[in-house]
Each structure stands twice: as C-alpha cells, then as structure tokens.
Coordinates of C-alpha atoms in Angstrom, one line a residue:
M9 CA 54.8 -45.3 119.2
L10 CA 56.5 -48.7 119.4
S11 CA 55.1 -51.5 121.5
S12 CA 56.9 -54.6 120.1
P13 CA 57.7 -57.2 122.8
D14 CA 61.1 -57.7 121.2
L15 CA 62.4 -54.4 122.4
S16 CA 65.7 -54.8 124.1
F17 CA 65.1 -52.0 126.6
S18 CA 62.0 -50.4 128.0
R19 CA 61.5 -48.3 131.1
T20 CA 60.8 -44.8 132.3
L21 CA 63.8 -42.6 132.3
P22 CA 64.7 -39.0 133.3
I23 CA 65.3 -36.7 130.3
V24 CA 69.0 -36.5 131.2
V25 CA 69.5 -40.2 131.1
F26 CA 67.5 -40.4 127.8
N27 CA 69.7 -37.8 126.2
Q28 CA 72.9 -39.6 127.4
L29 CA 71.7 -42.9 125.8
G30 CA 71.1 -41.0 122.5
E31 CA 74.7 -39.7 122.7
L32 CA 75.9 -43.3 123.1
L33 CA 74.1 -44.3 119.9
E34 CA 75.6 -41.3 118.1
R35 CA 79.1 -42.3 119.3
M36 CA 78.5 -45.8 118.1
A37 CA 77.3 -44.5 114.7
Q38 CA 80.4 -42.4 114.3
T39 CA 82.6 -45.5 114.4
L40 CA 80.6 -47.1 111.5
G41 CA 81.7 -44.7 108.8
S42 CA 80.0 -42.0 106.7
A43 CA 77.4 -44.3 105.2
T44 CA 75.6 -44.6 108.5
L45 CA 72.3 -42.7 109.0
I46 CA 71.9 -40.8 112.2
L47 CA 68.5 -39.1 112.8
T48 CA 66.9 -37.4 115.8
E49 CA 63.6 -35.6 116.2
A50 CA 65.3 -32.5 114.8
V51 CA 64.5 -33.8 111.3
L52 CA 60.9 -33.1 112.0
M53 CA 61.4 -29.4 112.8
R54 CA 60.9 -28.3 109.2
I55 CA 57.5 -29.9 108.7
C56 CA 54.1 -29.8 110.3
I57 CA 53.7 -33.0 112.3
P58 CA 50.8 -34.8 114.1
V59 CA 50.2 -34.2 117.8
E60 CA 51.5 -37.6 118.8
W61 CA 54.9 -36.9 117.1
Q62 CA 55.2 -33.6 118.9
R63 CA 55.5 -35.4 122.3
Q64 CA 58.1 -37.8 121.1
R65 CA 61.9 -37.8 121.1
F66 CA 64.1 -40.3 119.2
T67 CA 67.5 -41.3 118.0
L68 CA 67.7 -43.6 115.0
V69 CA 70.9 -45.3 113.7
V70 CA 70.7 -47.2 110.4
S71 CA 73.5 -49.0 108.5
E72 CA 74.0 -52.3 106.8
Q73 CA 76.0 -53.6 109.9
F74 CA 74.3 -52.0 112.8
S75 CA 70.9 -50.5 113.4
A76 CA 69.2 -49.2 116.6
L77 CA 66.3 -47.1 117.7
L78 CA 65.9 -45.1 120.9
V79 CA 62.4 -43.6 121.2
G80 CA 60.6 -41.9 124.1
N81 CA 57.3 -40.3 124.8
F82 CA 56.9 -37.5 127.3
E83 CA 54.8 -38.1 130.4
G84 CA 52.7 -35.6 132.2
E85 CA 50.8 -32.5 131.0
Q86 CA 51.9 -30.7 127.9
G87 CA 54.7 -28.2 128.7
I88 CA 55.7 -30.0 132.0
Y89 CA 58.1 -32.7 131.0
W90 CA 60.3 -34.5 133.6
A91 CA 60.6 -38.0 132.2
L92 CA 60.0 -40.2 129.2
N93 CA 58.7 -43.7 128.5
A94 CA 61.9 -44.8 126.8
Q95 CA 62.3 -47.8 124.5
L96 CA 65.6 -49.0 123.0
T97 CA 65.4 -51.7 120.3
F98 CA 67.5 -53.5 117.8
N99 CA 64.6 -55.4 116.3
L100 CA 64.7 -55.1 112.5
E101 CA 60.9 -55.1 112.1
A102 CA 60.3 -52.5 114.7
I103 CA 63.0 -50.2 113.2
A104 CA 61.6 -50.7 109.7
K105 CA 58.1 -49.9 110.9
F106 CA 59.4 -46.7 112.6
I107 CA 61.2 -45.6 109.4
Y108 CA 58.1 -46.3 107.4
E109 CA 55.9 -44.1 109.7
L110 CA 58.6 -41.4 109.7
R111 CA 58.9 -41.5 105.9
D112 CA 55.2 -40.9 105.4
L113 CA 55.4 -37.6 107.3
F114 CA 57.3 -36.1 104.4
E115 CA 56.1 -35.4 100.9
C116 CA 56.6 -38.2 98.4
D117 CA 58.8 -36.1 96.1
S118 CA 61.1 -34.9 98.8
Y119 CA 64.7 -36.0 99.3
T120 CA 64.0 -37.1 102.9
H121 CA 61.1 -39.4 101.8
Q122 CA 63.2 -41.0 99.1
N123 CA 66.3 -41.4 101.3
L124 CA 64.3 -43.0 104.2
E125 CA 62.8 -45.4 101.7
R126 CA 66.3 -46.3 100.6
Y127 CA 67.6 -46.8 104.1
Q128 CA 64.6 -48.9 105.0
Q129 CA 65.7 -51.4 102.4
I130 CA 69.3 -51.8 103.6
I131 CA 68.5 -52.8 107.2
R132 CA 70.2 -56.1 108.0
P133 CA 70.7 -58.1 111.2
N134 CA 73.3 -56.4 113.4
D135 CA 76.9 -57.6 113.2
A136 CA 77.6 -59.6 116.4
T137 CA 80.9 -57.8 116.9
L138 CA 79.3 -54.3 116.6
Q139 CA 76.4 -55.4 118.8
S140 CA 78.9 -56.5 121.5
Q141 CA 80.8 -53.2 121.1
F142 CA 77.6 -51.2 121.8
T143 CA 76.8 -53.5 124.7
L144 CA 80.2 -52.7 126.2
L145 CA 79.6 -49.0 125.7
L146 CA 76.3 -49.3 127.4
L147 CA 77.8 -51.3 130.3
E148 CA 80.6 -48.8 130.7
Y149 CA 78.0 -46.0 130.9
L150 CA 75.9 -47.9 133.4
L151 CA 78.8 -48.8 135.6
T152 CA 80.2 -45.2 135.7
Q153 CA 76.9 -43.6 136.4
P154 CA 75.3 -43.3 139.8
N155 CA 71.8 -44.8 140.3
Q156 CA 69.4 -42.6 138.3
E157 CA 66.0 -42.0 139.7
I158 CA 63.2 -40.2 138.2
I159 CA 63.2 -36.6 139.3
A160 CA 59.8 -35.7 140.6
P161 CA 58.5 -32.3 140.0
P162 CA 58.6 -29.9 143.0
S163 CA 55.7 -30.2 145.3
P164 CA 53.3 -27.3 145.1
I165 CA 53.3 -27.0 148.9
A166 CA 57.1 -27.0 149.2
P167 CA 58.6 -23.6 150.0
A168 CA 59.6 -21.7 146.8
V169 CA 63.2 -20.6 146.4
Y170 CA 63.7 -17.5 144.4
I171 CA 66.9 -16.4 142.9
C172 CA 66.4 -12.7 142.4
Q173 CA 69.0 -11.9 139.8
P174 CA 67.8 -14.4 137.0
V175 CA 64.3 -13.2 137.5
E176 CA 65.3 -9.6 137.3
D177 CA 67.4 -10.2 134.2
A178 CA 64.5 -12.0 132.5
L179 CA 62.1 -9.1 133.3
K180 CA 64.6 -6.6 132.0
K181 CA 65.0 -8.6 128.8
Q182 CA 61.3 -8.8 128.4
I183 CA 60.9 -5.1 128.9
S184 CA 63.7 -4.4 126.4
Q185 CA 62.0 -6.7 123.9
E186 CA 58.7 -4.8 124.3
Q187 CA 60.4 -1.5 123.8
L188 CA 62.1 -2.8 120.6
L189 CA 58.8 -4.0 119.3
N190 CA 57.2 -0.6 120.1
Q191 CA 60.0 1.2 118.3
V192 CA 59.4 -0.8 115.2
T193 CA 55.7 -0.4 115.4
T194 CA 56.0 3.4 115.8
Q195 CA 58.4 3.7 112.9
I196 CA 56.0 1.8 110.7
R197 CA 53.1 4.1 111.7
K198 CA 55.2 7.3 111.1
S199 CA 56.9 6.3 107.8
L200 CA 55.9 4.8 104.4
D201 CA 59.6 4.4 103.3
L202 CA 59.7 0.6 103.2
P203 CA 63.5 0.2 102.6
V204 CA 64.2 2.3 105.6
I205 CA 61.7 0.5 107.8
M206 CA 63.1 -2.9 106.7
A207 CA 66.7 -2.1 107.1
T208 CA 66.3 -0.4 110.5
A209 CA 64.1 -3.1 111.9
I210 CA 66.3 -6.1 111.1
T211 CA 69.4 -4.2 112.3
Q212 CA 67.8 -3.5 115.7
V213 CA 66.4 -7.0 116.1
R214 CA 69.7 -8.6 115.1
E215 CA 71.6 -6.6 117.7
F216 CA 69.0 -7.3 120.4
L217 CA 68.9 -11.1 119.9
E218 CA 72.7 -11.2 119.2
L219 CA 72.1 -13.1 115.9
D220 CA 74.9 -13.7 113.4
R221 CA 72.6 -12.8 110.5
L222 CA 69.1 -11.6 110.0
V223 CA 67.6 -11.5 106.5
I224 CA 64.3 -10.8 104.7
Y225 CA 63.5 -13.3 102.0
K226 CA 61.0 -12.0 99.3
F227 CA 59.1 -14.3 96.9
E228 CA 59.4 -13.4 93.3
G229 CA 55.7 -12.9 92.8
S230 CA 55.4 -10.2 95.4
Q231 CA 54.6 -6.7 94.1
V232 CA 56.4 -4.1 96.3
K233 CA 59.8 -3.3 94.9
E234 CA 62.8 -3.0 97.2
N235 CA 65.3 -0.3 96.6
N236 CA 67.9 -2.3 98.4
R237 CA 68.1 -5.0 95.8
K238 CA 71.1 -4.8 93.5
Q239 CA 70.5 -4.5 89.8
S240 CA 73.4 -6.8 88.9
P241 CA 72.7 -10.4 87.6
L242 CA 71.8 -12.7 90.5
V243 CA 74.4 -15.2 91.6
S244 CA 74.4 -18.3 93.7
V245 CA 76.9 -19.0 96.4
N246 CA 79.3 -20.5 93.8
N247 CA 79.1 -17.2 91.8
Q248 CA 77.3 -18.9 88.9
P249 CA 74.7 -16.8 87.0
L250 CA 71.1 -17.8 87.8
A251 CA 68.3 -17.9 85.3
R252 CA 65.3 -15.7 86.1
D253 CA 62.7 -18.4 85.3
Y254 CA 61.6 -18.7 88.9
Q255 CA 58.6 -20.8 89.7
Q256 CA 55.6 -19.6 91.6
Y257 CA 57.4 -19.4 95.0
G258 CA 61.0 -18.7 93.9
G259 CA 62.6 -15.7 95.5
Y260 CA 65.7 -14.0 96.8
I261 CA 67.0 -12.2 99.9
V262 CA 66.4 -8.4 99.7
Y263 CA 67.6 -7.2 103.1
E264 CA 70.4 -8.4 105.4
A265 CA 72.0 -7.4 108.7
L266 CA 75.3 -9.1 109.7
A267 CA 77.1 -9.2 113.0
T268 CA 80.6 -9.0 111.5
D269 CA 82.2 -8.6 108.1
A270 CA 83.6 -12.1 108.5
I271 CA 80.1 -13.6 108.1
T272 CA 79.2 -14.4 104.5
S273 CA 76.7 -12.1 102.8
V274 CA 73.7 -13.8 101.3
L275 CA 72.1 -10.6 99.8
N276 CA 70.4 -11.5 96.5
Y277 CA 71.4 -15.1 96.9
T278 CA 68.9 -17.6 95.6
E279 CA 68.8 -21.4 95.1
K280 CA 67.2 -23.0 92.1
N281 CA 67.9 -26.7 92.6
C282 CA 67.1 -27.6 96.2
F283 CA 63.9 -26.0 97.5
I284 CA 62.0 -24.5 94.6
E285 CA 61.5 -27.7 92.8
T286 CA 57.9 -27.6 94.0
S287 CA 55.7 -25.0 95.6
Q288 CA 54.4 -27.4 98.3
C289 CA 57.5 -26.7 100.5
W290 CA 56.3 -23.1 100.9
E291 CA 52.7 -23.8 101.5
K292 CA 53.2 -24.5 105.2
Y293 CA 54.3 -20.9 105.7
R294 CA 51.0 -19.7 104.1
Q295 CA 49.3 -21.7 106.9
G296 CA 51.3 -19.8 109.6
F297 CA 54.1 -22.3 110.1
T298 CA 57.3 -21.1 111.8
L299 CA 60.5 -23.1 111.3
A300 CA 63.0 -23.4 114.2
V301 CA 66.1 -25.4 113.3
D302 CA 68.5 -25.8 116.2
D303 CA 71.1 -27.6 114.1
V304 CA 70.9 -27.9 110.3
E305 CA 73.2 -30.9 110.4
K306 CA 70.6 -32.9 112.2
T307 CA 67.5 -31.4 110.7
Y308 CA 68.7 -31.7 107.1
A309 CA 70.7 -34.9 107.5
L310 CA 68.7 -36.5 104.6
E311 CA 68.6 -33.4 102.4
E312 CA 72.2 -33.4 101.0
C313 CA 71.6 -30.7 98.4
L314 CA 70.0 -28.3 100.8
L315 CA 72.5 -29.1 103.6
N316 CA 75.4 -28.3 101.3
F317 CA 73.8 -25.0 100.3
L318 CA 73.3 -24.1 104.0
R319 CA 77.0 -25.0 104.7
E320 CA 78.1 -22.8 101.8
C321 CA 76.0 -20.0 103.2
Q322 CA 77.5 -20.5 106.6
V323 CA 74.2 -21.4 108.4
R324 CA 74.2 -23.7 111.4
A325 CA 70.9 -22.8 113.1
K326 CA 68.0 -20.9 111.7
F327 CA 64.5 -19.6 112.5
A328 CA 62.0 -18.5 109.8
A329 CA 58.7 -16.7 110.3
P330 CA 56.2 -15.9 107.5
I331 CA 55.5 -12.3 106.4
M332 CA 51.9 -12.4 105.4
F333 CA 49.0 -10.0 104.8
E334 CA 45.5 -10.7 103.4
D335 CA 46.3 -14.4 103.2
K336 CA 49.2 -13.6 100.8
L337 CA 52.6 -15.0 101.6
W338 CA 55.0 -12.1 100.8
G339 CA 58.2 -13.5 102.2
L340 CA 60.1 -14.8 105.2
L341 CA 62.0 -13.2 108.2
I342 CA 64.9 -15.6 108.7
A343 CA 67.4 -15.5 111.6
H344 CA 70.8 -17.3 111.4
Q345 CA 73.4 -18.5 113.8
C346 CA 76.4 -19.3 111.7
D347 CA 79.0 -21.3 113.7
E348 CA 77.3 -23.2 116.5
P349 CA 73.9 -24.9 117.0
H350 CA 71.4 -22.7 118.8
Q351 CA 68.3 -23.7 120.7
W352 CA 65.6 -21.1 119.9
N353 CA 63.7 -20.2 123.1
D354 CA 60.1 -19.0 123.2
S355 CA 61.1 -15.4 123.8
E356 CA 63.2 -15.3 120.6
K357 CA 60.5 -17.0 118.6
N358 CA 57.8 -14.6 119.8
L359 CA 59.8 -11.5 119.1
L360 CA 60.7 -12.7 115.6
M361 CA 57.1 -13.6 114.8
A362 CA 55.9 -10.2 116.1
I363 CA 58.5 -8.4 114.0
A364 CA 57.3 -10.4 111.0
E365 CA 53.7 -9.3 111.6
Q366 CA 54.8 -5.7 111.8
L367 CA 56.8 -5.9 108.6
A368 CA 53.7 -7.4 106.9
I369 CA 51.8 -4.3 108.0
A370 CA 54.6 -2.0 106.6
I371 CA 54.6 -3.9 103.3
H372 CA 50.9 -3.7 103.0
Q373 CA 50.9 0.0 103.7
A374 CA 53.7 0.5 101.1
E375 CA 51.8 -1.7 98.5
L376 CA 48.6 0.4 99.1
M377 CA 50.6 3.6 98.7
Q378 CA 52.3 2.3 95.6
T379 CA 48.9 1.3 94.1
L380 CA 47.4 4.7 95.1
T381 CA 50.4 6.5 93.6
Q382 CA 50.1 4.5 90.3
E383 CA 46.4 5.2 90.1
K384 CA 47.0 8.9 90.8
Q385 CA 49.6 9.1 88.1
T386 CA 47.3 7.2 85.7
L387 CA 44.4 9.5 86.6
E388 CA 46.6 12.6 86.2
Q389 CA 47.7 11.3 82.8
R390 CA 44.2 10.6 81.7
V391 CA 43.1 14.1 82.9
I392 CA 46.0 15.6 80.9
E393 CA 45.1 13.6 77.8
R394 CA 41.4 14.4 78.2
T395 CA 42.1 18.1 78.8
T396 CA 44.3 18.2 75.7
A397 CA 41.7 16.4 73.6
L398 CA 38.9 18.7 74.9
R399 CA 41.1 21.8 74.3
D400 CA 41.9 20.7 70.8
A401 CA 38.2 19.9 70.2
L402 CA 37.2 23.3 71.6
L403 CA 39.7 25.1 69.4
A404 CA 38.5 23.2 66.4
A405 CA 34.9 23.9 67.3
E406 CA 35.6 27.5 67.8
A407 CA 37.5 27.7 64.6
A408 CA 34.7 26.0 62.7
S409 CA 32.1 28.2 64.3
R410 CA 34.1 31.3 63.5
I411 CA 34.6 30.3 59.9
R412 CA 30.9 29.4 59.6
S413 CA 29.9 32.7 61.2
E414 CA 32.2 34.7 58.9
F415 CA 30.9 32.8 55.9
L416 CA 27.3 33.5 56.9
A417 CA 28.1 37.1 57.5
T418 CA 29.8 37.4 54.1
M419 CA 27.1 35.6 52.3
S420 CA 24.4 37.6 54.0
H421 CA 26.1 40.9 52.9
E422 CA 26.4 39.5 49.4
L423 CA 22.7 38.6 49.4
L424 CA 21.5 41.9 50.8
T425 CA 22.5 44.0 47.8
P426 CA 20.4 42.2 45.1
L427 CA 17.6 41.6 47.6
T428 CA 17.4 45.3 48.3
Y429 CA 16.9 45.9 44.6
V430 CA 14.2 43.3 44.4
I431 CA 12.3 44.7 47.4
G432 CA 12.8 48.4 46.3
M433 CA 11.8 47.8 42.7
S434 CA 8.7 45.7 43.5
S435 CA 7.6 48.3 46.1
T436 CA 8.0 51.0 43.4
L437 CA 6.0 49.1 40.9
L438 CA 3.2 48.5 43.5
R439 CA 2.8 52.2 43.9
W440 CA 2.1 52.7 40.2
P441 CA -1.4 53.7 39.2
L442 CA -3.8 50.8 39.1
G443 CA -4.6 51.3 35.4
E444 CA -1.1 50.5 34.2
L445 CA -1.0 47.1 35.9
S446 CA -3.5 44.3 35.8
Q447 CA -4.7 42.7 39.0
R448 CA -2.8 39.6 38.2
Q449 CA 0.4 41.4 37.7
R450 CA -0.1 43.4 40.9
G451 CA -0.6 40.0 42.7
Y452 CA 2.7 38.7 41.4
L453 CA 4.5 41.9 42.5
Q454 CA 3.0 41.6 46.0
T455 CA 4.2 38.0 46.2
I456 CA 7.7 39.1 45.1
H457 CA 7.7 42.0 47.6
D458 CA 6.5 39.9 50.5
S459 CA 8.9 37.0 49.8
G460 CA 11.7 39.6 49.6
E461 CA 10.7 41.1 52.9
H462 CA 10.6 37.6 54.5
L463 CA 14.0 36.7 53.0
L464 CA 15.4 40.0 54.2
G465 CA 14.3 39.3 57.8
M466 CA 15.8 35.8 57.7
I467 CA 19.1 37.2 56.4
N468 CA 19.2 39.9 59.0
D469 CA 18.6 37.2 61.7
I470 CA 21.5 35.1 60.3
L471 CA 23.7 38.2 60.1
D472 CA 22.9 39.3 63.6
L473 CA 23.5 35.8 65.1
S474 CA 26.7 35.2 63.2
Q475 CA 28.1 38.6 64.4
I476 CA 27.2 37.9 68.0
E477 CA 28.9 34.5 67.9
A478 CA 31.9 36.0 66.2
G479 CA 32.1 38.5 69.0
K480 CA 31.7 41.5 66.6
T481 CA 28.4 42.8 68.1
A482 CA 28.4 45.8 70.4
L483 CA 25.5 47.2 72.4
T484 CA 24.7 50.9 71.8
I485 CA 23.8 52.0 75.3
S486 CA 21.4 54.9 75.8
E487 CA 18.6 56.1 78.0
F488 CA 15.1 55.5 76.7
S489 CA 11.5 55.0 77.6
L490 CA 10.5 51.4 78.2
V491 CA 6.9 52.1 77.5
N492 CA 7.7 53.7 74.1
V493 CA 9.9 50.7 73.1
A494 CA 7.2 48.2 74.1
E495 CA 4.5 50.2 72.3
S496 CA 6.6 50.5 69.2
A497 CA 7.0 46.7 69.1
M498 CA 3.3 46.2 69.6
E499 CA 2.2 48.7 67.0
S500 CA 4.6 47.1 64.4
L501 CA 2.8 43.8 64.8
R502 CA -0.8 45.0 65.4
K503 CA -1.8 44.8 61.7
K504 CA -0.4 41.2 61.5
A505 CA -2.2 40.2 64.7
T506 CA -5.5 41.7 63.4
S507 CA -5.1 39.8 60.1
E508 CA -4.6 36.6 62.1
Q509 CA -7.7 37.4 64.3
I510 CA -5.5 37.5 67.4
N511 CA -6.1 39.9 70.3
L512 CA -2.9 41.8 71.1
I513 CA -2.9 43.1 74.7
F514 CA -0.4 45.5 76.4
D515 CA -0.4 45.1 80.2
L516 CA 1.6 47.9 81.6
Q517 CA 2.6 47.4 85.3
I518 CA 5.3 50.1 85.6
D519 CA 5.5 53.2 87.7
P520 CA 5.8 56.2 85.2
R521 CA 8.6 57.5 87.4
R522 CA 10.6 54.4 86.6
D523 CA 10.0 54.5 82.9
R524 CA 13.5 55.6 82.0
F525 CA 15.9 52.8 81.4
T526 CA 19.5 52.4 80.2
A527 CA 20.3 49.7 77.6
D528 CA 20.4 49.2 73.9
A529 CA 16.9 50.4 72.9
E530 CA 17.1 48.9 69.4
R531 CA 18.1 45.4 70.7
V532 CA 15.4 45.5 73.4
E533 CA 12.8 46.3 70.8
Q534 CA 14.2 43.4 68.6
I535 CA 13.8 41.1 71.6
L536 CA 10.2 42.0 72.1
W537 CA 9.4 41.9 68.4
N538 CA 10.9 38.4 68.2
L539 CA 8.9 37.1 71.2
L540 CA 5.6 38.7 70.0
T541 CA 6.1 37.4 66.5
N542 CA 6.7 33.9 67.8
A543 CA 3.6 34.1 70.0
I544 CA 1.4 35.3 67.2
K545 CA 2.7 32.6 64.8
F546 CA 1.8 29.8 67.2
T547 CA -1.5 31.2 68.5
P548 CA -4.7 30.0 66.7
E549 CA -7.5 32.4 65.6
S550 CA -9.4 34.1 68.4
G551 CA -6.5 33.6 70.7
S552 CA -4.7 36.3 72.6
V553 CA -1.1 37.5 73.1
T554 CA -0.2 39.7 76.1
L555 CA 2.9 41.8 76.7
R556 CA 3.5 42.6 80.4
L557 CA 6.1 45.1 81.5
W558 CA 7.4 46.0 85.0
V559 CA 10.6 46.9 86.8
E560 CA 12.1 45.3 89.9
D561 CA 15.1 47.1 91.5
D562 CA 17.4 47.9 88.5
T563 CA 16.0 45.2 86.2
A564 CA 13.3 45.5 83.5
I565 CA 11.1 42.5 83.2
F566 CA 9.2 41.7 80.0
Q567 CA 6.7 38.8 79.8
V568 CA 5.0 37.6 76.7
E569 CA 2.0 35.2 77.3
D570 CA 0.0 33.5 74.5
T571 CA -2.9 31.1 74.3
G572 CA -1.2 29.1 71.6
I573 CA -0.4 25.4 71.0
G574 CA 2.1 25.1 73.8
I575 CA 5.4 23.2 73.9
P576 CA 5.9 19.6 75.0
E577 CA 8.1 19.4 78.1
E578 CA 10.7 17.1 76.4
Q579 CA 11.2 19.7 73.7
L580 CA 11.9 22.7 76.0
P581 CA 15.7 22.1 76.1
L582 CA 15.8 22.5 72.3
L583 CA 13.8 25.7 72.3
F584 CA 16.7 28.2 72.1
E585 CA 18.9 26.1 69.8
K586 CA 19.7 27.4 66.4
F587 CA 17.7 26.1 63.4
Q588 CA 15.3 24.2 65.7
Q589 CA 11.6 23.9 64.6
L590 CA 9.5 22.0 67.2
D591 CA 6.9 20.9 64.7
T592 CA 7.5 17.9 62.5
P593 CA 9.6 18.9 59.4
Y594 CA 7.5 16.6 57.1
R595 CA 4.2 18.4 57.9
R596 CA 5.3 22.0 58.6
R597 CA 2.4 24.3 59.4
Y598 CA 4.5 27.3 60.6
E599 CA 7.1 29.1 58.6
G600 CA 10.5 30.2 60.0
T601 CA 14.1 29.2 60.2
G602 CA 14.3 28.5 63.9
L603 CA 16.7 31.4 64.5
G604 CA 14.3 33.9 66.2
L605 CA 14.4 32.5 69.7
A606 CA 18.1 31.6 69.4
L607 CA 18.9 35.2 68.5
T608 CA 16.6 36.5 71.2
K609 CA 18.5 34.4 73.8
Q610 CA 21.9 35.7 72.5
L611 CA 20.7 39.3 72.7
V612 CA 19.4 38.9 76.2
E613 CA 22.6 37.3 77.4
L614 CA 24.5 40.1 75.6
H615 CA 22.8 42.4 78.1
R616 CA 23.9 40.0 81.0
G617 CA 20.2 39.0 81.4
R618 CA 18.3 35.8 81.2
I619 CA 15.2 34.3 79.6
E620 CA 12.9 31.5 80.8
V621 CA 9.9 29.8 79.5
E622 CA 6.9 28.0 81.0
S623 CA 4.6 26.1 78.7
T624 CA 1.6 23.7 78.7
V625 CA 0.5 21.9 75.6
S626 CA -2.9 23.2 74.2
I627 CA -2.9 25.9 76.8
G628 CA -0.1 28.3 75.9
S629 CA 3.4 29.6 76.8
I630 CA 4.9 32.3 78.9
F631 CA 8.3 33.8 78.0
T632 CA 9.9 36.0 80.7
V633 CA 13.0 38.2 80.1
W634 CA 15.1 39.9 82.8
I635 CA 17.4 42.7 81.5
P636 CA 19.5 44.6 84.1
T637 CA 20.2 48.3 83.6
Q638 CA 23.4 48.8 81.6
A639 CA 26.3 51.2 82.3
M640 CA 26.6 54.2 79.9
R641 CA 29.3 52.7 77.8
V642 CA 29.7 50.3 74.9
V643 CA 29.7 46.7 76.0
S644 CA 31.2 44.1 73.6

C-alpha cells in the first residue's frame, strides 16, 4: 500500500526472505524495551478487512527512538503465493500514514484504535545509534545468507513427483474427518437431548483435532437452557463474583472439553470488562465471520485487557466459529491451543465450522421441542382448567335445574288440590237445573270451569316436564293398538276442531296385521294430543289438520300436517325450547305456555325416538315422530 520514494528498501522477495527480515525487525524491537510496539498482520485476524489488506503481510515497529515498517503484497493469483513485492522504510511520514490507515480498520471505541492513535503521535526520527545497529544486523544477515532468488512455481509440464505416504495420510485424515462429522449429524438426528449432543460432539472433535480445549460459548439472550451449567454464582478467572447485568451480547461458557486436567477450566467463565463493552464486537459473527488467531500475543498486542484475560485463561491460539440459526446468533464454538502458537489450517477450520452448523441444527431442534412442550403443557393446563370450570358449571346447572324441577313439582301438587275443588264444584253447579241459575250466573260458572281446565292442563304439563327432567318419570310399557290410540286422540279434539271450523283428517297407512305395538300407550296418546292441539291452534278457519300413521320395521311413525301459519326458518331451532312462543309477546294471538312441544320432545326421547319438523310460512307445518318398539319392561 506504500509507494513513497523515500523507502529505504524495495524489491521482490521470496516469502522465506520476507519472513526473515520481519524476524530481524522483531529482534531489533526486543532490544528497545517493553514500550516498543511490534505489530504484524496477525492483528487483523480478529476483524473483517478489505480485500487489499487480505493480500498483504507486514511487520511494524514503533517507539520514540526507532521505528520501521516492512510491508509486502503477494504476487500472482489468489491462493498461489510464491513471492512478495516487499518494501522496508524508516520514513516517518510513510510509517505514520500506514498507522493511520491501519487504525481506521478498527472501531473508534476499541482499544486497538485508541492505542494506534497514541503510537502515531510518538513517532520521532530514528536514533542514529539504533539505526546503525539495525544496519549492522541487516548486513550480518545479508553476508551470512546465500544469494536468494525468487523461487518460481513448478512448471505445469514438468514431471510430477508424488510422495505416497503424505498423500495417503491426508486422505485418511479427510475420511476420518467426514466420519466424525457423520457421527455428529447422526446423533443430532436421533436424539433431542441437547446436553448429551453438545458434550459428546465437543469431546469427539477435541480428540480428533488434538486440541487443548474446546468450548461452547452461549450468549445470555439465547433461550435454550443447558443442564451442564452450574447453579453457583458466576466467577471470573480471579474468582471474583460477577454481576448478572449482562448487556445484549454478554454470555458464558456452557460446555467444555479438556485434553488434560492440567489445563485451566473455563466453564462458566465470563468477562465483563474487555469484550462486552459494546455489542459491535459480536456483530461480525452474525455476518458469518470466523476468527482464527494463530498467536494471541501478536493479534491482541494492543488489547492489553483482553490479552491479560486470555493469558489468565491459558489461551495462546484460538479459533471461533458462530453457532447460528434463522439469522440468530446463539453462541460460538471456540477451539484453544494453550501453550504454543498454532497455525489453523483449512481442514481444521472447515471441520469446526461444519460442527458449529450441526450444533446450530441441534439447538434449533431443542428450542422447537422446548417451545412445543411448553405449549403442550400450557394447553393441557388450559384444558384442565376449562374442564374443571365446565364441570363446575354443569354441576351448578344440574343442581339449579333439579331444584327448579323439584320446586315446580311441589308447587304443582300444591296447586292441584284447590284447583280440583274449583273445577269439581263449578262442574257440579253447571249440572243444576236451569231454573235455579240465571244465564249470567251460568256464564260465570262456565268461565270458571274452562279457566280451571286450562290451568289444570298447564300445571300437568309443568309437572310432567319437571318429573322427566328430574329423572323421576318411568314409562309403563304395554302392548296396545296404534289405531285405537290415534283415534282416541283424534276424537278428544274433534269437538274443538269443529268449533274452530277446521277439518280434522285421519290418514291410516298401516297394515292391520301390524297394528299391535309395544310402548307407553298413555304417553304416545299424549304426544299425539299435543301435536294435534298445536296444529289446530295455529291453523286458521277452513284449514285442515291431518294425522298420518304407518309402521316401518319396528318403528311407528306419526305425522301431523297442518295448513297453518307456518314457522320462519330462523325460529325453528327455538321450537322445542321450554317456554318459547314464536309469536310476538306484545301482540299475542295464541294462548299457551310454550311447554307443549318441549314436553312432546322429552316424551319422544324417553322412548328413544326422535321428532322433526318441516315448515313454510303461510303454507303450513309437518311434524314427524319416530317411536321404536319398546321392550316389555319399565324404562326410566
């Protein structure tokens, strides 16, 4: 990146020579004391950098007495590097410009950015003695080294030389790596036990890659709980209690696999001062960034706080891959080498990234299962609560209905006694000779008698309905003639139909040989009487009411058809409800309590039968009743 004409040294060098020059600068810096800054391209490993910086190597030495910069750019296609365009300079402006450009690669609030800005301000002209000392070191190196030429890449037409053993070893390692990844994938597919999957996976991967330590770092905001985490208060490496006020991306280590017991455990360790000051330092992982640090001493040379933390945790080299699913950063898979620097190769990186992807799948599965389990438990609890509430409501309704029915039955019995006297005495008085009563008095007695009869019928309906609902009604089963029962019901209402000028028709469609039927004859006649009464009531003058009777298999079918006012379709669901009158209460034209059809339906169902209705407004209605034959016993 530097093109200043003041550079002291500029030429194309093999990589080996470039590295040796960098080592010379580092040796020179070591003689200057601890205040000297030594930086290499390793400091860039922890951040995302532009493409031009990815093809660059450098060694930077900065102090108040001596500063130097060795920078080189790779030649050739990407991935095939044999030499570098190297530049060595002691020019203060060139060094300051390089530090300025390097500083801007880091966030403004980072320690590295602040320290580079501080070192940029301390650059001074090199001390002549120190400059001469480095010149002697360089001359000594040049005199002791044979003439270095650029090593050309092998010619594509040159005969290839294969060494079988290294190739075979590489293939075996790749096969073993694929087998390990398949084992982890299979385990994830077979099991939903996240702690077992996590612990087994990191143990197997650590052993395969011969790592000193492999850990899983979980961000505090992640949902899935780990059983492996201790419940004791969190401690840092200096055993000081940590506050739980993590910021958005604070977290802790939840799983760990160690090579030996001599390696420091970092399970549950966290750090609240160095790298959770802002959340931006984690954002790169959300974008898929992987961190490969060969030597923390070089990469974190300007991050004193973090470097001390890594030293305490016994970390010399590390690799971190993000564990992500659905664009959510759950945590990191972090590999450590504790004692020596380690250059992470592509095979190791690819395996660790693949394992991190598989762990993300396992975590996602566990989170879905946890959500499903919670929803199931919530639903089960709601069902239990709802069932309990419905049971309580049902018991309360049954109790209220029973009390109401018992009350109505009691009151009906209490009313029947005086009402019987009223009807009996008025009937007796009506049979007296005409000369002893005036016509007006006889009219009053007839009104009293008719009203009593009407009230008696209503009370009997209430009494019957309440007894059925209270479960106290029993059917008296006997064999009888269907025709006789139907004719009896018709005859009892013929006088009423005649007075209303309604034609009462009996349509008998029954085989005389099937006339005998088994049921409660009295209740069957009551059913027919209620249906015929209802039809006569709502049929205008000159209309007709027809009773049809036939038998299918073991079922007697009664059908009452009228040419009355009909029933609107929206009111049909209310037809068999108690105390329902379908005409408007404020302009009632038809008397009744609304119990007749409700009682009829109860009596039909008591026979295990059914009743249906078809109706058209202004045309009429058809009520059809199916009553199956009953066994010769008392049915409750």
